[in-house]
Coordinates of C-alpha atoms and ligand atoms in Angstrom, one line a residue:
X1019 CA 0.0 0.0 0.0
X1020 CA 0.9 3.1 -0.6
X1021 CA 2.4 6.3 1.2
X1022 CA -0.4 9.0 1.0
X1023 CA -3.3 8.3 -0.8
X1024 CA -4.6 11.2 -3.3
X1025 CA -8.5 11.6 -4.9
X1026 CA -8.4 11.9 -8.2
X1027 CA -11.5 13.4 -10.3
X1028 CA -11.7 12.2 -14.3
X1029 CA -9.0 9.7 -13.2
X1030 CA -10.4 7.3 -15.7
X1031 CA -9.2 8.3 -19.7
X1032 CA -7.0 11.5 -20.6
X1033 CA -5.4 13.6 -18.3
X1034 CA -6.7 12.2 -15.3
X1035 CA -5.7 8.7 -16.0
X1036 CA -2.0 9.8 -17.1
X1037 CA -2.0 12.0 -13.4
X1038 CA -3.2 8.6 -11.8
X1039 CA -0.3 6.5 -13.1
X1040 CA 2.4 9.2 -12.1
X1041 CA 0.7 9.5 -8.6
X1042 CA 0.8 5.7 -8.2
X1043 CA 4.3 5.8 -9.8
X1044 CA 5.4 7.8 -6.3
X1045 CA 3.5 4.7 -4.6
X1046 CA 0.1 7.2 -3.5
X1047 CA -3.0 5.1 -3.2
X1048 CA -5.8 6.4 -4.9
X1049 CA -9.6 7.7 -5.4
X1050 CA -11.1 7.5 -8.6
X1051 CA -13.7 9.3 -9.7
X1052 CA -15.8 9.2 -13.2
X1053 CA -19.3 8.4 -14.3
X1054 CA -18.6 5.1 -16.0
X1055 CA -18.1 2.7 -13.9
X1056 CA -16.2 -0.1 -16.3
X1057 CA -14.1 2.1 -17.7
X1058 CA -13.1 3.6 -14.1
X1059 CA -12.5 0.2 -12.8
X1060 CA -10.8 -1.0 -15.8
X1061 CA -8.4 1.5 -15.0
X1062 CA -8.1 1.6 -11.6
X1063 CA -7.3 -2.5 -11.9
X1064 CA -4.6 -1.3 -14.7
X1065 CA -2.7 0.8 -12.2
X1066 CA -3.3 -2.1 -9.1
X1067 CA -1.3 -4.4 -10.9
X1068 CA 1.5 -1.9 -12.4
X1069 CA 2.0 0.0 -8.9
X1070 CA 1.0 -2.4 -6.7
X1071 CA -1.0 0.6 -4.6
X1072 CA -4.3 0.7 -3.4
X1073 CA -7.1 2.0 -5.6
X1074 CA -10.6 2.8 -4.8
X1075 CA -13.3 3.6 -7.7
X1076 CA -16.3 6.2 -6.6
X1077 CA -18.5 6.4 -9.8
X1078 CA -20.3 9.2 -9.6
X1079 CA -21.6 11.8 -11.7
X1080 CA -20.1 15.4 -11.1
X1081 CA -22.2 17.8 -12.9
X1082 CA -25.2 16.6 -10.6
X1083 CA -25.8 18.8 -8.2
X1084 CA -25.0 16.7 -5.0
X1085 CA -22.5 14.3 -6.8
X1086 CA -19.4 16.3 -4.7
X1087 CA -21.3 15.6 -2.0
X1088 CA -21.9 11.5 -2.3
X1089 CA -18.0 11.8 -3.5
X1090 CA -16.7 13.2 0.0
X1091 CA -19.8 10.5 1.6
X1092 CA -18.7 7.5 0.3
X1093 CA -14.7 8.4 1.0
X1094 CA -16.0 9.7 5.0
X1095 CA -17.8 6.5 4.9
X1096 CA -14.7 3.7 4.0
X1097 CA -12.3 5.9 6.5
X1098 CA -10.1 7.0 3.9
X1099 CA -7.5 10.2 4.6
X1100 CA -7.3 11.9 1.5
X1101 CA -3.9 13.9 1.7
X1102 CA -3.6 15.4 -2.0
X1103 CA -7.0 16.1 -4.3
X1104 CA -7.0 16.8 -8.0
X1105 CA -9.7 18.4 -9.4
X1106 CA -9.1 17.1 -13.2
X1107 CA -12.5 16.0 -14.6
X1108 CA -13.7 18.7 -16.6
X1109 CA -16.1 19.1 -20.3
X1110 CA -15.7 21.9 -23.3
X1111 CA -18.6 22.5 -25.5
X1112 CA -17.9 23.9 -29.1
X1113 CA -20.2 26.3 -31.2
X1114 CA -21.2 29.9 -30.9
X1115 CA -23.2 30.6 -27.4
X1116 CA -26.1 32.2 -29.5
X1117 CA -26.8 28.2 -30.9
X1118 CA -25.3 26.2 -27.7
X1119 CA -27.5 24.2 -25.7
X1120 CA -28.6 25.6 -22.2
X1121 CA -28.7 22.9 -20.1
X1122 CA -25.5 21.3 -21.4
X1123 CA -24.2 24.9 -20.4
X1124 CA -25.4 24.4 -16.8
X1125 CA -24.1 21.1 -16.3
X1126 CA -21.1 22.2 -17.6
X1127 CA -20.5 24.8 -15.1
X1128 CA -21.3 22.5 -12.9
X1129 CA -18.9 20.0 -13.2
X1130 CA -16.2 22.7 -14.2
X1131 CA -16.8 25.1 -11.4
X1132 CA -19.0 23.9 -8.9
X1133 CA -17.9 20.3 -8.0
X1134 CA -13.9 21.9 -7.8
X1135 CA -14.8 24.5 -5.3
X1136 CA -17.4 22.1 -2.8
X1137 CA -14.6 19.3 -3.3
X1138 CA -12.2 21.6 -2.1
X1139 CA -14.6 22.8 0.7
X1140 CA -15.5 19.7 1.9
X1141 CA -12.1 17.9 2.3
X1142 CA -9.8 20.9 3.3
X1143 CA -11.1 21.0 6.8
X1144 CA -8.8 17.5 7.6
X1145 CA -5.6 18.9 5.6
X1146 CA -6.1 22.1 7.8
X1147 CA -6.1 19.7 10.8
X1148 CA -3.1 17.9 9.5
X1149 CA -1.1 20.9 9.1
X1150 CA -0.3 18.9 5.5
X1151 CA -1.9 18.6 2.2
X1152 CA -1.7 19.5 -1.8
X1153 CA -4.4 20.4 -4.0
X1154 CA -3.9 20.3 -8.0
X1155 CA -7.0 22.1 -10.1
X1156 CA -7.1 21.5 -13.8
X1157 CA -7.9 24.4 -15.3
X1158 CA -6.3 25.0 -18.9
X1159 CA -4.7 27.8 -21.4
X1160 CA -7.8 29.2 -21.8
X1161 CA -8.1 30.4 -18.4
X1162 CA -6.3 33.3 -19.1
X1163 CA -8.0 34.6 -22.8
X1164 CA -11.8 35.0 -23.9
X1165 CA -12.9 31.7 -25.8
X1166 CA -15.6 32.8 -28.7
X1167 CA -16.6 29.5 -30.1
X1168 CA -16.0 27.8 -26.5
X1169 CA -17.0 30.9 -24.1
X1170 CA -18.5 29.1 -21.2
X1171 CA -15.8 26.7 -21.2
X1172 CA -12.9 29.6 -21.1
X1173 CA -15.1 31.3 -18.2
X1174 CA -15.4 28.3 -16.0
X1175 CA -11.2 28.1 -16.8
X1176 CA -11.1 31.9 -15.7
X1177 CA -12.9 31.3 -12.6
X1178 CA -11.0 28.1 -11.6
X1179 CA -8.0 30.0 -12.1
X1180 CA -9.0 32.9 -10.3
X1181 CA -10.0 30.9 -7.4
X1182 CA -7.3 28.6 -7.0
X1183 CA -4.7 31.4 -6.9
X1184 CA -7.0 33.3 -4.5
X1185 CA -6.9 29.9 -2.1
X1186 CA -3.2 28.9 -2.2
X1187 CA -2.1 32.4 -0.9
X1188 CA -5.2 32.2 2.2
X1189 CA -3.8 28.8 2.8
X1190 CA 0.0 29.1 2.9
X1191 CA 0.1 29.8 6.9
X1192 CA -1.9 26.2 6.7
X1193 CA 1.4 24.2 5.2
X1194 CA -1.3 23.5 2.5
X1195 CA -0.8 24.3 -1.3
X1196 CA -2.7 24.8 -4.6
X1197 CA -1.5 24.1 -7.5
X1198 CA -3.6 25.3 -10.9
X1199 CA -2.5 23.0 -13.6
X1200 CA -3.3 25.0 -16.9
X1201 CA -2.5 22.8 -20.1
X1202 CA -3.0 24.0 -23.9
X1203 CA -4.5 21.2 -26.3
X1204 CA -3.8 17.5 -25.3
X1205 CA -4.6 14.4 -26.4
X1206 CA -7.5 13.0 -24.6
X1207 CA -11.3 11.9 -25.1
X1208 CA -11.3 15.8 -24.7
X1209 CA -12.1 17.1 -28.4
X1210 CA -14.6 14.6 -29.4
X1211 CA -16.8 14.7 -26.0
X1212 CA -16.6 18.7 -26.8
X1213 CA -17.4 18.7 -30.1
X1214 CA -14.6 20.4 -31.2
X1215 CA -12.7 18.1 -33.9
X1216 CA -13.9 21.1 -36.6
X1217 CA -11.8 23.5 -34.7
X1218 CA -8.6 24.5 -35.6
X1219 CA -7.0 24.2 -32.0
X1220 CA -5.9 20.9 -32.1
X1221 CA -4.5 20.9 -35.2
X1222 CA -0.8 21.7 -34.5
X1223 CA 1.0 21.7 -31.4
X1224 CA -1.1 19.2 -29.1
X1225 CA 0.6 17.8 -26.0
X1226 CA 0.8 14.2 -24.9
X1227 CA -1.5 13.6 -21.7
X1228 CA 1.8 11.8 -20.2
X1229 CA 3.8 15.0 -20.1
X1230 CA 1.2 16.9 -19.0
X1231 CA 0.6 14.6 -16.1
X1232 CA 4.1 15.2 -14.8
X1233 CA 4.4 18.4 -15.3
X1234 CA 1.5 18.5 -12.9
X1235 CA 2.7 16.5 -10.6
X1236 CA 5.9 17.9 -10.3
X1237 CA 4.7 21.8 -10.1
X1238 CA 2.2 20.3 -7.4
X1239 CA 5.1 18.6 -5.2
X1240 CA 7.1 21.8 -5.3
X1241 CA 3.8 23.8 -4.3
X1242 CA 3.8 26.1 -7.3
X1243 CA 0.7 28.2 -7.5
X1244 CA 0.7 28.1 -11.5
X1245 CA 2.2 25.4 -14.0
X1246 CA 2.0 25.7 -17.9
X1247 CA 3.0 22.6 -19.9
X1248 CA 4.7 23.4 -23.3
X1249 CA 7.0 26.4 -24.1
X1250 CA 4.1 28.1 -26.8
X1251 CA 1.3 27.4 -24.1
X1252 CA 3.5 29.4 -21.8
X1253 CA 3.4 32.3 -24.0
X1254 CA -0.4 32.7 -23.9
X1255 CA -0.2 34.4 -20.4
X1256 CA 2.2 37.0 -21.8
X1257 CA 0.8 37.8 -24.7
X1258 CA -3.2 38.3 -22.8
X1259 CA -1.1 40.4 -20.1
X1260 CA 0.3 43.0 -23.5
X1261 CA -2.3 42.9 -25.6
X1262 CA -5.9 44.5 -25.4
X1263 CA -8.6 42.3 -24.4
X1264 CA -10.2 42.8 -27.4
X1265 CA -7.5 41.9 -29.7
X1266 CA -7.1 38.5 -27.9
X1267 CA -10.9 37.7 -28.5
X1268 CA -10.4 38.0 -31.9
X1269 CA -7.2 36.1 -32.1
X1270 CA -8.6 33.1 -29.7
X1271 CA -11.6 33.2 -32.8
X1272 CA -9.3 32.7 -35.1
X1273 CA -7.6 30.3 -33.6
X1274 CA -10.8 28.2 -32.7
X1275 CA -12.6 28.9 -36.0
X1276 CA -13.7 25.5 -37.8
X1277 CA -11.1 24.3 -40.4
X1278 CA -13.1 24.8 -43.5
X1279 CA -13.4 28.8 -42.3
Ligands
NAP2285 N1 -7.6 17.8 -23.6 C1 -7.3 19.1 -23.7 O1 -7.0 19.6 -24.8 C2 -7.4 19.9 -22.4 C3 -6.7 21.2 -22.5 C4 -6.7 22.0 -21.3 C5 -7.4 21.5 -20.2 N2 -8.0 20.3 -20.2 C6 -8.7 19.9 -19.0 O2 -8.2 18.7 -18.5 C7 -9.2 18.0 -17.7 C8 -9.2 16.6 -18.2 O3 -9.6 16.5 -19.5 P1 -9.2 15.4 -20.6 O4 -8.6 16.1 -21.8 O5 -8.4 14.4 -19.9 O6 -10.7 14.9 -21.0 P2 -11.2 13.4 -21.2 O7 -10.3 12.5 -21.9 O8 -12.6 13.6 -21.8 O9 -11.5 12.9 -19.7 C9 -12.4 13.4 -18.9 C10 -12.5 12.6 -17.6 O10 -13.5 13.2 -16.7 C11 -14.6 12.3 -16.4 N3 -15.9 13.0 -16.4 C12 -16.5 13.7 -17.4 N4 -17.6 14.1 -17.0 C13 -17.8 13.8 -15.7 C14 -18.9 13.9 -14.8 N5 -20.0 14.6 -15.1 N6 -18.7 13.4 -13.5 C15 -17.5 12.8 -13.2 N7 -16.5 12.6 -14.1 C16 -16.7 13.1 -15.3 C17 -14.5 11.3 -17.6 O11 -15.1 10.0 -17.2 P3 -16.7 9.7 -17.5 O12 -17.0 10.2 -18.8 O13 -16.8 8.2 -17.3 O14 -17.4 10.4 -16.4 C18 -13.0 11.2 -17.8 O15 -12.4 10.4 -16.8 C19 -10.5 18.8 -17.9 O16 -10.7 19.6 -16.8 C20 -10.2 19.7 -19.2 O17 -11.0 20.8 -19.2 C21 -8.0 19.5 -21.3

């Protein structure tokens, strides 16, 4: 068994998978979390017999209003510490917000926003008593821009940026850190669940979910507040700071824009 264990949200495909094999690679037992139970527990048994660490699957559904809740229940309920939690799982939706669906919307900003920030809420309270604890938030690139043709999605980015950053500085007297993990275009189950294979943004430069995953995990074990993967993803941050807000709508259009405009 392992040395600390860590919860891990969307730890089943992408991201969140690669995160759970370099977490079990430092011998952490973990918490998995997704909706689909095989597919959560295929992994989980992948890592088992790789790591040799504990894993324990919670399939639950995170855009549902008291889903953070019946996550942090059925963890309070086994008795298990949770030292480190990753808020990873996360949905884009593509198309212009005039045309988007509503409720998708909602849900979405539920899951990207919501379930972070009660997760957080809910099990900080024992790393506070601990004197010891790491959180790791996924937010993305486009935390920093405004996203036509993906605006909600950018916004709920924004906000889990905002937030994270605003919660590592209250909590550094605490020993506790957060880490905001912001990664540019990776290859994941990401693009298709979005809708987004017209767009142009993933077709050049898109990072392996591997090296995102440890550039994570390493940012989040030397307590940095912010950690960009990829030289031209770090650039984005710059360039938003120089240029009017304006100007990087229209670029961030462009460079979302279906291929075939
Ligand atoms: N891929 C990119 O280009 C990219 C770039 C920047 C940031 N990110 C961020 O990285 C994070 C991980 O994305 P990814 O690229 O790894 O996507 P992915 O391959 O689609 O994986 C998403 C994970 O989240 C889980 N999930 C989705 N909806 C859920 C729900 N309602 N409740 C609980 N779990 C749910 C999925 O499992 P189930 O479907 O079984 O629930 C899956 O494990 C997201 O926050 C995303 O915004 C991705």
């Amino acid at each position: 068994m392992g040395t600390e264990r860590t919860l891990i949200t969307g730890g089943s495909t992408g991201i969140g998978a690669a995160l759970a094999n370099v977490f079990a690679a430092h011998a952490h037992d973990l918490i998995l979390v997704a909706r689909n139970r095989e597919k959560l527990e295929a992994t989980g048994r992948q890592i088992q017999q790789k790591y040799a660490v504990g894993v324990t699957c919670v399939a639950e559904d995170l855009a549902d209003r008291d889903g953070p809740r019946r996550v942090f229940d059925a963890v309070t309920e086994r008795r298990l510490d949770v030292h480190n939690l990753v808020n990873n799982a996360g949905v884009g939706l593509y198309g212009k917000f005039a045309t988007t669906d509503l409720e998708t919307e909602l849900k979405m900003i539920q899951l990207n926003v919501s379930s972070p920030v009660e997760l957080t809420k809910r099990f900080l309270p024992s790393m506070i008593e601990r004197r010891r604890g790491r959180i790791l938030n996924v937010a993305s690139t486009a935390a920093f821009v405004p996203g036509p043709w993906m605006s909600i999605y950018y916004a709920t980015k924004a906000f889990l940026l905002s937030f994270s950053e605003a919660i590592d500085y209250e909590l550094q007297p605490n020993g506790i850190s957060l880490t905001t993990l912001c990664p540019g275009p990776t290859e994941s189950e990401f693009k298709v669940r979005a809708g987004s294979q017209r767009s142009r943004l993933f077709d050049a430069f898109v990072m392996d979910a591997e090296t995102v995953a440890k550039a994570g995990y390493d940012g989040m074990m030397a307590g940095k507040s912010v950690v960009i993967p990829g030289l031209r993803n770090k650039l984005i941050p710059v360039a938003a700071r120089l240029m009017p807000r304006p100007m990087m709508a229209m670029l961030s259009y462009r460079a979302a824009r279906p291929s075939d405009k």
